[in-house]
Amino acid sequence: MADDLTVTMNTATHRFEAQLGDETAFAEYRLVGDTITFPHTVVPDAFGGKGVGGKLVQAGLAHARENKLWVKPTCSFFHAYIAKRPELHDLVHPDMREGLSVP
């Protein structure tokens, strides 16, 4: 399911979005200067267990990398995803890197 799912960046709503029927999964973002903050992610039950949350994170992080933006993962889902993947830590704003260690 997640492999053929399209995630789009909706600049009008400041969200990365994926559609499934009438449902929308999304990751909100805030862009300020050279930093993109991800404060909130919503994955409706219809998307559950299909890897949609991961696809939203991947799209947001790909955008950050392509545009040389620092990432502030204030959303717990973004934070946990990045914390488990040390190869992504270089994207995280230096002020937030200390909290990325996995317990």
XYZ file of N, CA, C and O in Angstrom:
412
model
N 0.829 -1.204 0.000
C 0.000 0.000 0.000
C 0.861 1.251 0.000
O 0.703 2.116 -0.834
N 1.804 1.359 0.934
C 2.592 2.576 1.053
C 3.497 2.788 -0.156
O 3.830 3.912 -0.482
N 3.873 1.709 -0.850
C 4.752 1.854 -2.006
C 4.103 2.640 -3.135
O 4.771 3.380 -3.841
N 2.801 2.476 -3.339
C 2.135 3.198 -4.413
C 1.370 4.426 -3.901
O 0.590 5.021 -4.624
N 1.641 4.816 -2.688
C 1.020 5.993 -2.093
C 1.810 7.237 -2.485
O 3.029 7.236 -2.428
N 1.117 8.280 -2.882
C 1.764 9.529 -3.260
C 1.644 10.534 -2.116
O 0.551 10.781 -1.614
N 2.780 11.083 -1.729
C 2.801 12.142 -0.720
C 3.097 13.443 -1.451
O 4.055 13.526 -2.227
N 2.263 14.444 -1.213
C 2.456 15.746 -1.844
C 2.680 16.810 -0.782
O 2.187 16.696 0.343
N 3.414 17.831 -1.174
C 3.631 18.976 -0.286
C 2.576 20.020 -0.631
O 2.553 20.544 -1.737
N 1.693 20.285 0.314
C 0.628 21.257 0.126
C 1.055 22.551 0.810
O 0.930 22.683 2.032
N 1.567 23.493 0.022
C 2.068 24.742 0.601
C 0.947 25.620 1.142
O 1.178 26.444 2.023
N -0.278 25.437 0.651
C -1.412 26.228 1.138
C -1.774 25.865 2.578
O -2.139 26.728 3.374
N -1.661 24.566 2.919
C -2.019 24.109 4.266
C -0.793 23.868 5.140
O -0.935 23.551 6.311
N 0.404 23.990 4.557
C 1.663 23.724 5.264
C 1.690 22.294 5.784
O 1.993 22.033 6.947
N 1.380 21.365 4.862
C 1.362 19.951 5.233
C 1.898 19.096 4.087
O 1.708 19.427 2.919
N 2.519 17.982 4.468
C 2.782 16.903 3.530
C 1.579 15.987 3.677
O 1.211 15.623 4.798
N 0.951 15.622 2.541
C -0.328 14.918 2.603
C -0.340 13.659 1.740
O 0.308 13.595 0.694
N -1.133 12.691 2.186
C -1.399 11.476 1.427
C -2.895 11.214 1.513
O -3.496 11.354 2.580
N -3.500 10.849 0.395
C -4.948 10.612 0.320
C -5.245 9.129 0.197
O -4.539 8.401 -0.506
N -6.308 8.708 0.864
C -6.856 7.359 0.700
C -8.364 7.524 0.765
O -8.923 7.743 1.849
N -9.018 7.501 -0.395
C -10.453 7.773 -0.439
C -10.706 9.191 0.041
O -10.088 10.138 -0.445
N -11.590 9.323 1.024
C -11.900 10.642 1.581
C -10.988 11.025 2.739
O -11.120 12.110 3.308
N -10.107 10.132 3.118
C -9.219 10.353 4.269
C -7.903 10.993 3.840
O -7.382 10.704 2.754
N -7.361 11.832 4.705
C -6.070 12.460 4.452
C -5.164 12.249 5.652
O -5.525 12.596 6.784
N -4.001 11.686 5.395
C -2.950 11.601 6.407
C -2.032 12.785 6.139
O -1.812 13.159 4.982
N -1.493 13.382 7.202
C -0.647 14.548 6.958
C 0.383 14.759 8.057
O 0.226 14.297 9.187
N 1.430 15.463 7.662
C 2.457 15.936 8.587
C 2.535 17.446 8.408
O 2.864 17.930 7.324
N 2.188 18.180 9.454
C 2.262 19.635 9.400
C 3.716 20.072 9.424
O 4.568 19.393 10.004
N 3.972 21.211 8.813
C 5.316 21.786 8.892
C 5.232 23.293 9.034
O 4.237 23.916 8.658
N 6.294 23.842 9.601
C 6.459 25.300 9.704
C 7.840 25.611 9.158
O 8.834 25.027 9.601
N 7.900 26.505 8.214
C 9.157 26.874 7.586
C 9.527 28.284 8.008
O 8.782 29.230 7.741
N 10.664 28.421 8.713
C 11.141 29.724 9.151
C 12.634 29.785 8.838
O 13.423 29.017 9.405
N 12.998 30.658 7.914
C 14.403 30.793 7.544
C 14.946 29.487 6.987
O 14.383 28.911 6.054
N 16.017 29.005 7.614
C 16.651 27.772 7.142
C 16.243 26.555 7.963
O 16.941 25.550 7.991
N 15.084 26.642 8.616
C 14.627 25.556 9.498
C 13.187 25.162 9.181
O 12.322 26.017 9.001
N 12.957 23.851 9.121
C 11.606 23.331 8.968
C 11.275 22.539 10.233
O 12.036 21.673 10.650
N 10.180 22.902 10.862
C 9.726 22.250 12.087
C 8.520 21.382 11.752
O 7.627 21.809 11.017
N 8.541 20.162 12.276
C 7.419 19.244 12.093
C 6.742 19.061 13.450
O 7.186 18.280 14.281
N 5.633 19.814 13.703
C 5.001 19.782 15.020
C 3.927 18.706 15.212
O 3.605 18.363 16.352
N 3.357 18.181 14.106
C 2.184 17.324 14.286
C 1.993 16.432 13.065
O 2.112 16.884 11.932
N 1.691 15.169 13.315
C 1.405 14.204 12.249
C 0.102 13.490 12.584
O -0.114 13.112 13.739
N -0.750 13.317 11.578
C -2.028 12.634 11.764
C -2.145 11.534 10.705
O -2.018 11.803 9.508
N -2.366 10.315 11.179
C -2.588 9.183 10.283
C -3.921 8.548 10.689
O -4.001 7.873 11.716
N -4.977 8.779 9.900
C -6.285 8.205 10.224
C -6.242 6.683 10.275
O -5.379 6.047 9.656
N -7.193 6.099 10.978
C -7.259 4.643 11.131
C -7.247 3.905 9.791
O -6.702 2.811 9.691
N -7.840 4.505 8.758
C -7.893 3.861 7.447
C -6.495 3.571 6.893
O -6.310 2.681 6.074
N -5.493 4.334 7.351
C -4.117 4.169 6.898
C -3.304 3.263 7.815
O -2.160 2.946 7.518
N -3.858 2.903 8.957
C -3.115 2.183 9.987
C -2.398 0.941 9.492
O -2.942 0.151 8.725
N -1.140 0.780 9.918
C -0.358 -0.399 9.605
C 0.118 -0.497 8.171
O 0.606 -1.541 7.746
N 0.015 0.574 7.420
C 0.388 0.553 6.009
C 1.671 1.324 5.715
O 2.035 1.507 4.562
N 2.340 1.823 6.753
C 3.589 2.548 6.549
C 3.427 3.983 6.082
O 4.382 4.612 5.639
N 2.230 4.511 6.193
C 1.949 5.851 5.697
C 2.680 6.917 6.518
O 3.229 7.868 5.963
N 2.713 6.745 7.826
C 3.430 7.706 8.666
C 4.895 7.809 8.259
O 5.444 8.907 8.151
N 5.511 6.675 8.007
C 6.905 6.658 7.567
C 7.094 7.371 6.242
O 8.074 8.090 6.046
N 6.146 7.196 5.326
C 6.216 7.873 4.025
C 6.114 9.387 4.187
O 6.790 10.142 3.493
N 5.275 9.838 5.116
C 5.156 11.273 5.370
C 6.474 11.828 5.905
O 6.942 12.882 5.465
N 7.080 11.105 6.842
C 8.363 11.536 7.403
C 9.423 11.560 6.308
O 10.173 12.533 6.176
N 9.480 10.510 5.514
C 10.482 10.440 4.444
C 10.340 11.600 3.463
O 11.337 12.193 3.041
N 9.113 11.944 3.113
C 8.882 13.058 2.190
C 9.335 14.378 2.810
O 9.980 15.201 2.146
N 8.997 14.581 4.076
C 9.401 15.807 4.752
C 10.916 15.927 4.872
O 11.490 16.989 4.630
N 11.569 14.826 5.212
C 13.024 14.846 5.357
C 13.721 14.982 4.005
O 14.758 15.650 3.905
N 13.164 14.382 2.963
C 13.734 14.532 1.616
C 13.663 15.997 1.187
O 14.622 16.540 0.637
N 12.533 16.648 1.483
C 12.402 18.070 1.165
C 13.444 18.883 1.930
O 14.074 19.784 1.362
N 13.617 18.573 3.202
C 14.600 19.293 4.012
C 16.002 19.124 3.436
O 16.755 20.093 3.297
N 16.367 17.901 3.103
C 17.710 17.639 2.569
C 17.914 18.357 1.230
O 18.931 18.993 1.000
N 16.931 18.259 0.338
C 17.030 18.893 -0.985
C 17.166 20.407 -0.891
O 17.781 21.034 -1.749
N 16.574 20.992 0.140
C 16.567 22.449 0.277
C 17.528 22.950 1.355
O 17.466 24.107 1.751
N 18.372 22.036 1.848
C 19.387 22.376 2.850
C 18.781 23.071 4.067
O 19.238 24.118 4.516
N 17.728 22.440 4.595
C 17.038 22.971 5.767
C 17.387 22.152 6.998
O 17.526 20.928 6.921
N 17.508 22.832 8.132
C 17.611 22.134 9.412
C 16.229 21.611 9.767
O 15.223 22.259 9.485
N 16.176 20.476 10.435
C 14.907 19.873 10.852
C 14.762 19.972 12.368
O 15.687 19.650 13.109
N 13.586 20.415 12.798
C 13.227 20.391 14.211
C 12.042 19.429 14.344
O 10.904 19.782 14.021
N 12.311 18.201 14.791
C 11.250 17.193 14.901
C 10.524 17.279 16.237
O 10.720 16.454 17.127
N 9.650 18.274 16.385
C 8.931 18.423 17.654
C 7.758 17.452 17.763
O 7.273 17.196 18.855
N 7.303 16.906 16.642
C 6.285 15.850 16.643
C 6.935 14.571 17.159
O 8.020 14.188 16.718
N 6.276 13.891 18.080
C 6.851 12.689 18.674
C 7.091 11.584 17.628
O 8.062 10.832 17.734
N 6.251 11.506 16.604
C 6.438 10.487 15.568
C 7.687 10.789 14.752
O 8.519 9.901 14.505
N 7.864 12.048 14.317
C 9.073 12.441 13.594
C 10.304 12.201 14.449
O 11.317 11.684 13.974
N 10.236 12.592 15.706
C 11.371 12.459 16.616
C 11.780 10.994 16.747
O 12.957 10.648 16.623
N 10.810 10.125 16.984
C 11.104 8.695 17.153
C 11.672 8.091 15.870
O 12.623 7.294 15.912
N 11.121 8.468 14.732
C 11.595 7.952 13.442
C 13.065 8.320 13.238
O 13.888 7.479 12.876
N 13.393 9.578 13.479
C 14.768 10.053 13.278
C 15.708 9.461 14.324
O 16.831 9.074 14.010
N 15.256 9.374 15.568
C 16.106 8.867 16.648
C 16.597 7.452 16.348
O 17.724 7.095 16.691
N 15.766 6.647 15.692
C 16.125 5.261 15.379
C 17.067 5.139 14.185
O 17.543 4.048 13.890
N 17.325 6.250 13.499
C 18.119 6.215 12.268
C 19.250 7.248 12.345
O 19.086 8.386 11.885
N 20.392 6.850 12.890
C 21.518 7.793 13.047
C 21.941 8.472 11.745
O 22.456 9.591 11.782
N 21.699 7.840 10.617
C 22.079 8.440 9.331
C 21.259 9.689 9.014
O 21.611 10.453 8.102
N 20.190 9.939 9.776
C 19.369 11.138 9.581
C 19.695 12.250 10.569
O 19.215 13.367 10.422
N 20.498 11.956 11.558
C 20.769 12.924 12.618
C 21.423 14.204 12.097
O 21.266 15.265 12.703
N 22.151 14.126 10.978
C 22.796 15.325 10.438
C 21.786 16.365 9.969
O 22.123 17.544 9.849
N 20.561 15.964 9.723
C 19.516 16.898 9.307
C 18.954 17.709 10.480
O 18.410 18.787 10.291
N 19.090 17.160 11.670
C 18.450 17.759 12.848
C 19.211 18.992 13.312
O 20.437 18.996 13.388
N 18.458 20.016 13.608
C 19.035 21.263 14.110
C 19.928 20.944 15.310
O 19.533 20.164 16.191
N 21.122 21.522 15.357
C 22.052 21.224 16.458
C 21.449 21.386 17.852
O 21.806 20.637 18.763
N 20.519 22.309 18.019
C 19.884 22.525 19.320
C 19.036 21.342 19.774
O 18.695 21.235 20.951
N 18.691 20.448 18.838
C 17.791 19.335 19.178
C 18.473 17.963 19.096
O 17.834 16.959 19.347
N 19.728 17.922 18.765
C 20.400 16.633 18.565
C 20.606 15.850 19.859
O 20.561 14.626 19.851
N 20.828 16.514 20.959
C 21.092 15.828 22.218
C 19.966 14.872 22.594
O 20.197 13.789 23.099
N 18.761 15.226 22.316
C 17.609 14.405 22.678
C 17.337 13.247 21.734
O 16.339 12.554 21.887
N 18.212 13.002 20.775
C 17.966 11.948 19.794
C 18.466 10.581 20.218
O 18.205 9.602 19.543
N 19.184 10.499 21.317
C 19.699 9.190 21.714
C 18.541 8.255 22.024
O 17.553 8.628 22.627
N 18.685 7.034 21.565
C 17.642 6.035 21.784
C 17.857 5.399 23.152
O 18.955 4.987 23.475
N 16.799 5.335 23.987
C 16.970 4.790 25.345
C 17.360 3.325 25.341
O 17.143 2.612 24.419
